[in-house]
XYZ file of C-alpha atoms in Angstrom:
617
model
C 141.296 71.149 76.465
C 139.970 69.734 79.708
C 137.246 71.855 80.411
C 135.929 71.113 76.910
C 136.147 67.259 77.686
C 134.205 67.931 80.335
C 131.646 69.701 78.888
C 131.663 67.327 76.564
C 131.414 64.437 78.814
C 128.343 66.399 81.026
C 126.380 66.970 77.736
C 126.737 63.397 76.693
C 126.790 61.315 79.615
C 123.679 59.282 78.819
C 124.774 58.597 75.110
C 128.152 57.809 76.746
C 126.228 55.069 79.259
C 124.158 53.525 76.641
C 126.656 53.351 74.456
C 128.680 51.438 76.957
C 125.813 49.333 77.669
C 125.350 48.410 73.871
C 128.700 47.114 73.540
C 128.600 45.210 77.040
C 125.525 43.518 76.079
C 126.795 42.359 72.372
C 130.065 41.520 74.094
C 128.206 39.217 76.782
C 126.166 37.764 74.178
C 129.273 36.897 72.046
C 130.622 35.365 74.719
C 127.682 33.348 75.771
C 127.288 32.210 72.066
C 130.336 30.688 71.206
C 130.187 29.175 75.322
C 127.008 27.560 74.780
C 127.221 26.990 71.373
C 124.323 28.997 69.925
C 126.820 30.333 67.465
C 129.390 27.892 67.664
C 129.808 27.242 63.910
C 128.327 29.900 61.499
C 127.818 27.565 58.877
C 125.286 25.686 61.057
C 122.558 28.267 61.646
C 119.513 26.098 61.087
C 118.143 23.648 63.435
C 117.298 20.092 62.119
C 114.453 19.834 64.546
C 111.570 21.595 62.014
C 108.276 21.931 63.794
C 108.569 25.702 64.628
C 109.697 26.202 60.832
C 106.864 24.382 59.976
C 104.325 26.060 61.877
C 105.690 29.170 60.943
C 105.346 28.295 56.851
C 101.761 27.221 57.733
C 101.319 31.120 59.253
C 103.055 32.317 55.823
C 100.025 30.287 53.515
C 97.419 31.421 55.778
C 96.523 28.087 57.634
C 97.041 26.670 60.930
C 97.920 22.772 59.955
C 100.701 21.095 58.598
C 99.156 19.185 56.293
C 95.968 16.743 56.109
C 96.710 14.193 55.634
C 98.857 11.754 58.772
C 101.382 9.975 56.422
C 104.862 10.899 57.323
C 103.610 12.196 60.687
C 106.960 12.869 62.903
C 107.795 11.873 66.333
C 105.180 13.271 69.150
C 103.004 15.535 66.585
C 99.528 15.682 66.714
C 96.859 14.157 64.434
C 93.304 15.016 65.235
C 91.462 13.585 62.237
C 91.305 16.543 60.101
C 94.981 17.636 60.226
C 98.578 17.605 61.400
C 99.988 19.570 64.070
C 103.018 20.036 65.571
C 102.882 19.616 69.969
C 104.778 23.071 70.824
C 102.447 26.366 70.817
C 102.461 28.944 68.359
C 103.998 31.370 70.621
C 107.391 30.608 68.617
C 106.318 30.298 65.477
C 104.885 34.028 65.891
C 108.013 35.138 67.061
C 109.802 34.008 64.184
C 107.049 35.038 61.576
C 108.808 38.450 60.807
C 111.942 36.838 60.235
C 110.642 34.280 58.191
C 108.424 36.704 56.235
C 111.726 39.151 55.488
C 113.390 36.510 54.185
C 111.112 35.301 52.004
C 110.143 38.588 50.131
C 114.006 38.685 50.024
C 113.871 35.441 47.771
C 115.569 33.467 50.907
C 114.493 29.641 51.544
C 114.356 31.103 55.593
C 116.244 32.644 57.784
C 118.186 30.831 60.199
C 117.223 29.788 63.531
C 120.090 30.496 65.828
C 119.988 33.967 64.646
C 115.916 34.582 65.784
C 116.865 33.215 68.640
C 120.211 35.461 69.467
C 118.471 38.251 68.252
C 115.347 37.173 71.274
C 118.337 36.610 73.515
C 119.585 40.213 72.887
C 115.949 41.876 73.641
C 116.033 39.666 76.924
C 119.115 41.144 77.990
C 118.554 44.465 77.184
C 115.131 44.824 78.899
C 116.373 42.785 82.338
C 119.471 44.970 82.076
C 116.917 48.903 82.031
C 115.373 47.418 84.380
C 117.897 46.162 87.166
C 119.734 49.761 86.471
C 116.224 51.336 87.661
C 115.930 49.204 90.784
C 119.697 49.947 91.697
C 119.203 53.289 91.531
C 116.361 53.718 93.462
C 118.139 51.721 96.120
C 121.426 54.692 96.477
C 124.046 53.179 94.899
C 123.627 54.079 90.835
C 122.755 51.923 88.523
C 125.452 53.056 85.761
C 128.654 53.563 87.094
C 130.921 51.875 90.010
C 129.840 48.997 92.542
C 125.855 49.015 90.806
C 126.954 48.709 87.007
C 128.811 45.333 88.678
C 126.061 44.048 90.113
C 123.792 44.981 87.399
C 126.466 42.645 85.173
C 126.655 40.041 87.287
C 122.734 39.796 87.582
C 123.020 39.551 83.514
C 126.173 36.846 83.873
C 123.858 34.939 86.219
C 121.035 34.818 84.207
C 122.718 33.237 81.012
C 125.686 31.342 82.645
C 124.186 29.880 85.979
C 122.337 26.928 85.850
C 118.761 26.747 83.257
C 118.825 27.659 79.723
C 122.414 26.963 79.192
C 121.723 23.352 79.459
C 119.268 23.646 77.161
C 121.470 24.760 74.837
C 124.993 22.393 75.385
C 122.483 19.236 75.176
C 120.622 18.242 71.687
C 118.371 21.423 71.773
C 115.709 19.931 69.398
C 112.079 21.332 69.110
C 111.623 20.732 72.744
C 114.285 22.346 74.169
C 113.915 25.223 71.714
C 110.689 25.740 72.915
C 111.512 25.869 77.013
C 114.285 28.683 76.289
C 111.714 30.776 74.141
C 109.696 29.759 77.763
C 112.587 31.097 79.655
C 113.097 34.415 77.785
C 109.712 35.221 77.709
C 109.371 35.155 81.773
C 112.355 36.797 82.198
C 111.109 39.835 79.980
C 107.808 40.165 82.412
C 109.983 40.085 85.738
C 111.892 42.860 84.098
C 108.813 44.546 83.213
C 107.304 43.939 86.599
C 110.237 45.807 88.114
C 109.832 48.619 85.307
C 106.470 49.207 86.527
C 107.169 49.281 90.326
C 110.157 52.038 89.457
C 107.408 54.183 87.818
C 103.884 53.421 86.833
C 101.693 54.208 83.729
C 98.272 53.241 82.622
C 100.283 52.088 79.239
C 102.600 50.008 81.217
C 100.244 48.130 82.834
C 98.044 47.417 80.104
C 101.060 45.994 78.321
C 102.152 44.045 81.296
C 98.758 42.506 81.260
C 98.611 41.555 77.853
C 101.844 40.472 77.596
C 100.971 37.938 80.595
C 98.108 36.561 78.870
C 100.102 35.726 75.729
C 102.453 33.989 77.666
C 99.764 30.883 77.038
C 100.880 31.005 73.301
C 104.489 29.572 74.070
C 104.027 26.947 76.983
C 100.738 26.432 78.889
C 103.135 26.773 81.752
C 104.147 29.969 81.456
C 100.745 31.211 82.550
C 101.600 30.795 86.000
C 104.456 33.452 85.627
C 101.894 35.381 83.416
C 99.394 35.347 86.036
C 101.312 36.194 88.964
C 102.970 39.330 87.049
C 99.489 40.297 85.735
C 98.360 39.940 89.316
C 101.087 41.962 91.356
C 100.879 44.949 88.498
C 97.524 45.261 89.116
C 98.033 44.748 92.811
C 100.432 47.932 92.683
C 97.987 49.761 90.645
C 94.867 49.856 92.509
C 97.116 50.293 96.057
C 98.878 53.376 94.166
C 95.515 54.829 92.778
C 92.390 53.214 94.373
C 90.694 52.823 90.570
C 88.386 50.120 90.093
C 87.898 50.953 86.460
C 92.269 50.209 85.641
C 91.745 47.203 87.385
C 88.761 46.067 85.278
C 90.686 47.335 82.003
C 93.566 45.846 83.350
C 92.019 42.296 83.622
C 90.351 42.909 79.657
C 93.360 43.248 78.485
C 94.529 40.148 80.614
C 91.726 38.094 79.200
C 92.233 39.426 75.710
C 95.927 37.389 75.860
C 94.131 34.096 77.276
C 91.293 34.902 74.886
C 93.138 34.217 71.860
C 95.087 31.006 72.999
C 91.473 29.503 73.595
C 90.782 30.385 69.936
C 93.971 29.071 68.582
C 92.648 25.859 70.627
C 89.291 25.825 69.553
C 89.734 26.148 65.823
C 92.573 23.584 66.309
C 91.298 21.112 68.374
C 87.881 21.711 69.079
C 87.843 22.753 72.544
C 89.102 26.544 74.377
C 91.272 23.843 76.616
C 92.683 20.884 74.575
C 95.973 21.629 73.933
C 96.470 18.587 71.720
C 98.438 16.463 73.925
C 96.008 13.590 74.007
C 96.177 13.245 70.157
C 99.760 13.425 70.457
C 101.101 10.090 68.601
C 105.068 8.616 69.467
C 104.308 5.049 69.548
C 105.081 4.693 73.416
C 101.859 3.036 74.826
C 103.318 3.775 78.218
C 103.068 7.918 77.501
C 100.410 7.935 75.397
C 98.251 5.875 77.567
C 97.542 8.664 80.914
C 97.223 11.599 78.059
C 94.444 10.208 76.333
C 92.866 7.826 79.568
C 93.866 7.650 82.965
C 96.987 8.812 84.344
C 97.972 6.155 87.113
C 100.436 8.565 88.559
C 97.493 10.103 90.175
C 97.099 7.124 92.562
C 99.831 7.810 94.115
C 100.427 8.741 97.751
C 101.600 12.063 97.675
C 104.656 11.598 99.855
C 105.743 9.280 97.193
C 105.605 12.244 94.247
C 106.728 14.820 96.348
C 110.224 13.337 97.068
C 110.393 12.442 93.509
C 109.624 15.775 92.071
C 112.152 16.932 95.117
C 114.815 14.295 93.986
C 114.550 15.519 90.084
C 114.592 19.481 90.696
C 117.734 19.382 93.301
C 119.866 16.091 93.282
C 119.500 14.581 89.661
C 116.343 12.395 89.579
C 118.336 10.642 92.108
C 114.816 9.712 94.400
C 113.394 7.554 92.235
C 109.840 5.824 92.812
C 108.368 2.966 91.665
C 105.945 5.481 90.010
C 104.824 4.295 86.416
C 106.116 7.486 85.277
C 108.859 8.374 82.177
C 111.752 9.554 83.374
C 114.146 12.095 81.180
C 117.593 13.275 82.598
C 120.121 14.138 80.074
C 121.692 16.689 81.459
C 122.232 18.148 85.454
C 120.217 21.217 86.248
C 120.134 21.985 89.970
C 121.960 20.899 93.203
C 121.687 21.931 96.950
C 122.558 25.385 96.362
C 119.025 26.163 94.946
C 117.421 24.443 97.532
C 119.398 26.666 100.074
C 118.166 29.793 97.591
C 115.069 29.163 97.996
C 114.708 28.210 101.792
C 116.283 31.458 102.408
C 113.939 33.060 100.211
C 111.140 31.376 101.938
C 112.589 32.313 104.923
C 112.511 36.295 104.376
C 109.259 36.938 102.761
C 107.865 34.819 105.808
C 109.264 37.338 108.335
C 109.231 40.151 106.301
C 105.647 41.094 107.457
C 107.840 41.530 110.861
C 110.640 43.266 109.854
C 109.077 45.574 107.891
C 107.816 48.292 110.077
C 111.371 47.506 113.107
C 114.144 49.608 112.774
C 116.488 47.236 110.649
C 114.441 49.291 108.167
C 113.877 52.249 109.391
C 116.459 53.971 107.503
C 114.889 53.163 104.303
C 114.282 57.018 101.926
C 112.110 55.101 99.673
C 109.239 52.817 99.804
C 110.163 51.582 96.651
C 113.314 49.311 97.591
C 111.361 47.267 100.196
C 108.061 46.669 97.353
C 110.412 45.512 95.025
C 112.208 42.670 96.871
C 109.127 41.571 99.074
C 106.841 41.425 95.661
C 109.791 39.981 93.632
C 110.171 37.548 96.447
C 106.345 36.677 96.456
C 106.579 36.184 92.596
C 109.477 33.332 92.620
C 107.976 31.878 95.473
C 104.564 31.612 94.328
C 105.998 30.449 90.508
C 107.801 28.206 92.611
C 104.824 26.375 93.874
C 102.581 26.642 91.264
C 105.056 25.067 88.533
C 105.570 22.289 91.984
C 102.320 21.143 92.004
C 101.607 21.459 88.269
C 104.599 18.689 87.998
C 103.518 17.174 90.722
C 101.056 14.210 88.466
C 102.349 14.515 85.550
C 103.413 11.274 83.900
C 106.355 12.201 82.437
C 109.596 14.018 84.108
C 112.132 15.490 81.752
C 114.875 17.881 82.638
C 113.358 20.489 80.264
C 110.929 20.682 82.543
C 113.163 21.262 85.665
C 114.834 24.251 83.682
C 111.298 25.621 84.334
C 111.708 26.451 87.629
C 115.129 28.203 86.970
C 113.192 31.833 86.443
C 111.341 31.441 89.873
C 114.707 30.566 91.909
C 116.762 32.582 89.918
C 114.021 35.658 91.100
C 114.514 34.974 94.712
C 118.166 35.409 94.086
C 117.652 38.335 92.700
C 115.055 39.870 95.509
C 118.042 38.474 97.704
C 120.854 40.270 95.983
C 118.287 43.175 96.354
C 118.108 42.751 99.987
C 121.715 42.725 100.641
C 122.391 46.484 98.665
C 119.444 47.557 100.261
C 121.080 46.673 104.202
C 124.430 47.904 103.482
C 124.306 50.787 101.251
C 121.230 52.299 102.073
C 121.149 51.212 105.849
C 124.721 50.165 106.842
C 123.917 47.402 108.568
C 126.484 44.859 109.065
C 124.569 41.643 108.368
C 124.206 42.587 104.930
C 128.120 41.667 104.914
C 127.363 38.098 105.815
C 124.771 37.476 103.572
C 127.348 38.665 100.661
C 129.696 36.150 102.374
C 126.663 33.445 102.171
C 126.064 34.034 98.384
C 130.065 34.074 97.281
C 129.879 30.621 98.653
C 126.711 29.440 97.355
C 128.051 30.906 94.197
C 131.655 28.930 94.346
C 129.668 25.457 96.110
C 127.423 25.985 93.062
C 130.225 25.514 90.284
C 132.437 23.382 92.342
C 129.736 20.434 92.017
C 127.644 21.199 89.232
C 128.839 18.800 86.121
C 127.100 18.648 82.862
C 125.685 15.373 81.901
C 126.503 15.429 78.332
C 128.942 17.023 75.972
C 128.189 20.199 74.466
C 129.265 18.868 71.264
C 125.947 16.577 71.126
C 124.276 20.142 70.435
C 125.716 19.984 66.433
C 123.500 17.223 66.140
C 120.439 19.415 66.076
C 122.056 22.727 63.714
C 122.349 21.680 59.940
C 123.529 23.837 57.232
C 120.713 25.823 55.278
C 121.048 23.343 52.588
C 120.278 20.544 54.618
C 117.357 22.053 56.346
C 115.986 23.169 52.817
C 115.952 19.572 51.977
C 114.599 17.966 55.563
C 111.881 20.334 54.740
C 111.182 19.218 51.230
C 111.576 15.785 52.566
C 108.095 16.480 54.851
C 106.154 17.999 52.393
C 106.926 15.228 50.392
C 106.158 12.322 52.562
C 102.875 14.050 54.080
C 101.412 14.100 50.308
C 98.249 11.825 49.976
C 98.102 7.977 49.777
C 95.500 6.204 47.124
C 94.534 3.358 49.104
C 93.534 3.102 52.555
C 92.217 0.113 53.899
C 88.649 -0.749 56.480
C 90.111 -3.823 58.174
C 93.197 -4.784 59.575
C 93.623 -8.906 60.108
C 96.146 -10.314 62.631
C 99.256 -11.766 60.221
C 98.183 -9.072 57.590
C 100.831 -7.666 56.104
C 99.380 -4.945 54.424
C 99.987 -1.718 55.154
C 99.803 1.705 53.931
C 102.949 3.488 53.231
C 104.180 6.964 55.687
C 101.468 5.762 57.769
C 104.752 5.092 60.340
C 102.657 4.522 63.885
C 100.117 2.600 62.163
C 99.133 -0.743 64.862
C 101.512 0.727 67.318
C 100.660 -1.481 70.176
C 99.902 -4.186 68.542
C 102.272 -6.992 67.317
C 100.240 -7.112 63.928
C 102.458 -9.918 61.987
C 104.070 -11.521 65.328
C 101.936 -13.534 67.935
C 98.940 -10.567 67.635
C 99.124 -10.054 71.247
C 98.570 -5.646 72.203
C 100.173 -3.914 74.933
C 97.995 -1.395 77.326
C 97.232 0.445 74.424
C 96.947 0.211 71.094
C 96.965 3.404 68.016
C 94.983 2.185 64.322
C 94.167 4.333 61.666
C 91.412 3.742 59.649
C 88.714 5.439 57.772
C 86.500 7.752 59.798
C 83.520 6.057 60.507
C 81.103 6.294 63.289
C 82.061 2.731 64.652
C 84.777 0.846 65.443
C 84.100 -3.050 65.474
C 87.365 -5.650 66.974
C 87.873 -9.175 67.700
C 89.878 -10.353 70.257
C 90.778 -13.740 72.834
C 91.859 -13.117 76.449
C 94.962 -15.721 76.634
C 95.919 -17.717 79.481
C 92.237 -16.987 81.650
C 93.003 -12.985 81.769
C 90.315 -11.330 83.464
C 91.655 -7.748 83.585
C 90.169 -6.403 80.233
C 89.088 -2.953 80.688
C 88.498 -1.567 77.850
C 88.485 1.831 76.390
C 87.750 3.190 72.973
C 88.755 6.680 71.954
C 88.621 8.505 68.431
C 90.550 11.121 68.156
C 89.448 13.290 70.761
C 86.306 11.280 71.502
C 85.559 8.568 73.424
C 83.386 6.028 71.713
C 80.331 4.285 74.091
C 80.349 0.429 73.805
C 77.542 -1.641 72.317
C 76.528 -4.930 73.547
C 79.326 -7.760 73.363
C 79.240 -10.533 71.142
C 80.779 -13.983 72.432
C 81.469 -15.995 69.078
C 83.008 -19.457 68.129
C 84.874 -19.076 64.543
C 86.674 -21.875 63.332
C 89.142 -19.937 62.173
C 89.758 -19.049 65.339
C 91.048 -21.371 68.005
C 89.883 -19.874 71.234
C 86.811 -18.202 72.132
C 86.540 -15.088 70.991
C 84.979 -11.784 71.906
C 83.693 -8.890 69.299
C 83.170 -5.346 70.618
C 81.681 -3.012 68.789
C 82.231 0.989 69.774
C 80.197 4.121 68.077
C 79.802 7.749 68.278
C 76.730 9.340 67.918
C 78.493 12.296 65.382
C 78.670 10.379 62.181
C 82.187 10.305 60.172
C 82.414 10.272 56.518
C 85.199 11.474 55.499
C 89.460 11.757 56.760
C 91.171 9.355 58.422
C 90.869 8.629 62.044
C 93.647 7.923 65.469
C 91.790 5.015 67.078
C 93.101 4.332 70.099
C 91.792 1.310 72.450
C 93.271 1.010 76.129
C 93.006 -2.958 77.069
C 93.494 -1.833 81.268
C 92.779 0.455 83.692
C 95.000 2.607 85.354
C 95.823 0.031 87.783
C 97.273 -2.657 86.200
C 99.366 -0.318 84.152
C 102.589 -2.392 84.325
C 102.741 -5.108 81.387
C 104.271 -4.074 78.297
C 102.524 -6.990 76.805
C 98.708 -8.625 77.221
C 97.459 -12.115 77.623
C 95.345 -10.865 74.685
C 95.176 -11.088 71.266
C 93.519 -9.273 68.731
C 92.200 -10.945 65.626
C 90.952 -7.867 63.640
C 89.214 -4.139 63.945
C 87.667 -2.235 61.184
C 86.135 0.724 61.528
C 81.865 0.670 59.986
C 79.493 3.351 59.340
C 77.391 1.523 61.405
């Protein structure tokens, strides 16, 4: 009997191994599930938060908007004049189209959300986990069996239990949090097909890394800095393997192709290859709203001041505030110390790598492979690293979504680290390698000794509803986005007419109090190629700057009228602002900034604003 159970075993090792892997891989995912709370409760398998359902019924009637019409527009969606849009990409809603598309030829209302997204989760793991057992082998100690299948799991343990997406999900994990994991998996997959490619290379490989990287644009406009940089280095490896010119141009077609049809998306959305609707984003916050569609006064900033802000948020818990004008978001603790340490060490190899390289701590290495893959894996957290740094850099609002971000690029130099440890004492025997596994075991224990969630993971319920309940929040929208009869030209200061759904209508504008605006104020009216206001400057206020955008326009001013009404206590002013593109039809975002930049501060003006209607001429 035992020489048959061997033969048995030699003829189906590899089925053996994958089968093993298989049932590792649903295992870890089980556990992660009911950890984080993706699959806490399987009665709640639909998320409450409905823009990526939305989007991805709009796909299913062949159209791109949510409806045409702005009443019932939700929180922080988009209204451009013509349509409704939801603020998040497409990139998810395509993922989820063959799901949604199944169900519905199976006579489903959907299929539920936390299950596209385990499913997603799954693919992540299994493509990061062929991939790390390739780069372990190549490095002498086997990717399948014994001390590399440990490593290889604990790589896979890191990923989904250290610090980054879990948050995500153990917080609320609405449409904005959704979107940042989708982020997160998707950057993931092209490290692990980055590392794919430098094990072996194919023309079909790198074609597919390419366009892969340019439809990274389709979930977050961030992720284009991971989707560059993998683009990049595959091509890199490419032309230094072969010396072809011609891969490299198909190479960058295929690149372009991914951007390519982002820009479309744009264009036929909003009008423009780059407008990704943020500055027709409407939430009623004049203090957000105001640097997406004008100025952001973040920019004026010394850059000291942002960069141990930005510093303070990623590493110690938005604990370096500024005086900054900028909205702050921390509900939940991402990083501490230990990633700064990661990634100083990181910094600190691929800087004397170039050195090291060619002495004899590596002159032991059988493979050239082993050294490209940490020093380019290095170079691609690194550079992530500082591109995602200085994208955040200005921007007016901090969240700590957006630090989760940066999790893929640190979590890659820990990785090329990891790499660089097996690579000294299993391939080389040197004995520093043993210190640097010392180092990490205590950057690993430091890391969960102090890192304490903000929240309780039970505040992620609030955002996964029973399929009932989603069936009827989405009935709800399609109801209240339905048309209105009656739309009015001219809004009057104590008017209490209104137009019902229409819920951000006069945000800005204390419309049946005292009249007076903040820095900016949102109307909707009827489309029309002019915009006409009156308005009084209270208590001398000389600061009036102001700015007139429609839409996605900005409207040029014609000359200023100073009138006396005796309906009208104080003197008055009446500005009048046109387009040259005549409007006749929809309904139109208004927006009119009262300051500049500078005197963004006062959450209400010394002015008051009698009435604006919108004219054809």
């Amino acid at each position: 009997m035992i020489p048959i159970w061997r033969t048995f075993l030699k003829r189906n090792l590899r089925r053996i191994f994958l089968l093993a892997d298989a049932a590792f891989l649903v295992l870890l995912l089980a556990c992660y599930s009911n950890y984080s709370y993706l699959l806490k409760n399987t009665w709640y398998l639909f998320s409450s938060s409905l823009a990526h359902r939305l989007q991805t019924n709009a796909f299913l009637e062949g159209r791109l908007s949510l409806s045409h019409y702005p009443f019932g527009l939700p929180l922080d969606y988009i209204w451009t004049g013509k349509a409704m849009y939801q603020n998040w990409g497409l990139g998810v809603p395509l993922l989820r189209l063959p799901f949604e598309w199944g169900a519905r030829l199976c006579g489903h209302f959907g299929f539920p959300d936390r299950l596209i997204l385990a499913f997603y989760l799954l693919v992540m793991l299994a493509v990061l986990n062929s991939a790390t057992k390739r780069i372990l082998g190549v490095m002498g100690i086997g990717g399948c069996w014994g001390l590399g299948f440990l490593i290889r799991w604990f790589i896979l343990a890191w990923v989904l239990f250290a610090p980054g997406m879990t948050e995500l999900l153990k917080t609320r994990f609405t449409c904005y949090d959704e979107t940042v994991f989708y982020g997160c998996l998707y950057a993931y997959v092209l490290l692990s097909l980055l590392w794919i490619f430098m094990h072996r290379q194919s023309n079909r490989l790198l074609f597919g890394i390419c366009l892969a990287s340019g439809l990274a644009w389709l979930i977050r406009p961030t992720l284009i800095f991971y989707g560059l940089s993998t683009a990049c280095l595959a091509v890199v490896l490419s032309y230094l393997q072969d010396r072809n010119l011609r891969l490299v141009l198909w190479s960058s077609v295929f690149f372009a192709l991914g951007v390519l049809m982002e820009a479309v998306f744009n264009y036929l959305r909003f009008g423009s290859c780059l407008e990704f609707g943020y500055a027709a984003t409407v939430n009623g916050w004049p203090f957000t709203e105001y640097p997406l569609r004008f100025s952001n006064p973040v920019k004026l900033a010394h850059l000291a001041t942002v960069v141990k802000e930005l510093a303070g948020a990623l590493f110690f818990n938005f604990s370096w505030p500024s005086h900054l004008n900028r909205k702050i978001e921390n509900y939940c603790v991402v990083f501490n110390y230990v990633q700064l340490w990661i990634m100083i060490a990181g910094a600190g190899c691929f800087s004397i790598f170039v050195f090291l390289e060619r002495s004899k701590l590596f002159s032991g290495v059988r493979q050239a492979i082993p050294l490209r893959v940490i020093v380019y894996t290095l170079f691609w957290g690194i550079a992530n690293f500082g591109f995602l740094f200085l994208f955040y850099l200005y921007l007016p609002t901090l969240t700590s979504r957006y630090m989760i971000e940066f999790s893929i690029a640190i979590n890659a130099v820990f990785f090329a680290l990891i790499f660089l440890v097996v690579l000294l004492i299993f391939q080389l025997r040197r004995r520093i390698g043993i210190f640097l596994i010392c180092y990490f075991f205590l950057l690993t224990a430091i890391y969960y000794l102090k890192h304490d969630y903000f929240l309780d993971g039970k505040r992620q319920l609030i955002s996964a509803v029973t399929q009932k309940e989603a069936q009827r929040l989405v009935a709800d929208f399609n109801k209240n986005t339905s048309a209105r009869p009656f739309m009015p030209d001219t809004l009057y200061c104590g008017s209490k007419v209104s137009v019902d759904g229409l819920r951000f209508q006069s945000s800005g504008w204390r419309m049946t109090g005292d009249c007076q605006v903040g820095v900016l104020t949102d109307i909707f009216l009827p489309a029309k190629r002019c915009l006409s206001f009156n308005f009084s400057l209270l208590n001398n206020f000389s600061n009036a700057e102001i700015l007139v955008k429609r839409d996605f326009t900005f409207l040029k001013m014609s000359p200023t009228q100073v009138i006396k009404s005796p309906s009208i206590k104080d003197l008055s002013f009446t500005e009048t602002f046109c387009s040259e593109l005549q409007e006749n039809s929809g309904i139109s975002l208004y927006s009119i900034a009262w300051v500049s930049g500078e005197h963004f501060t006062q959450d209400k003006l010394p002015v008051k604003l009698n009435w604006v209607s919108s004219l054809d001429h």
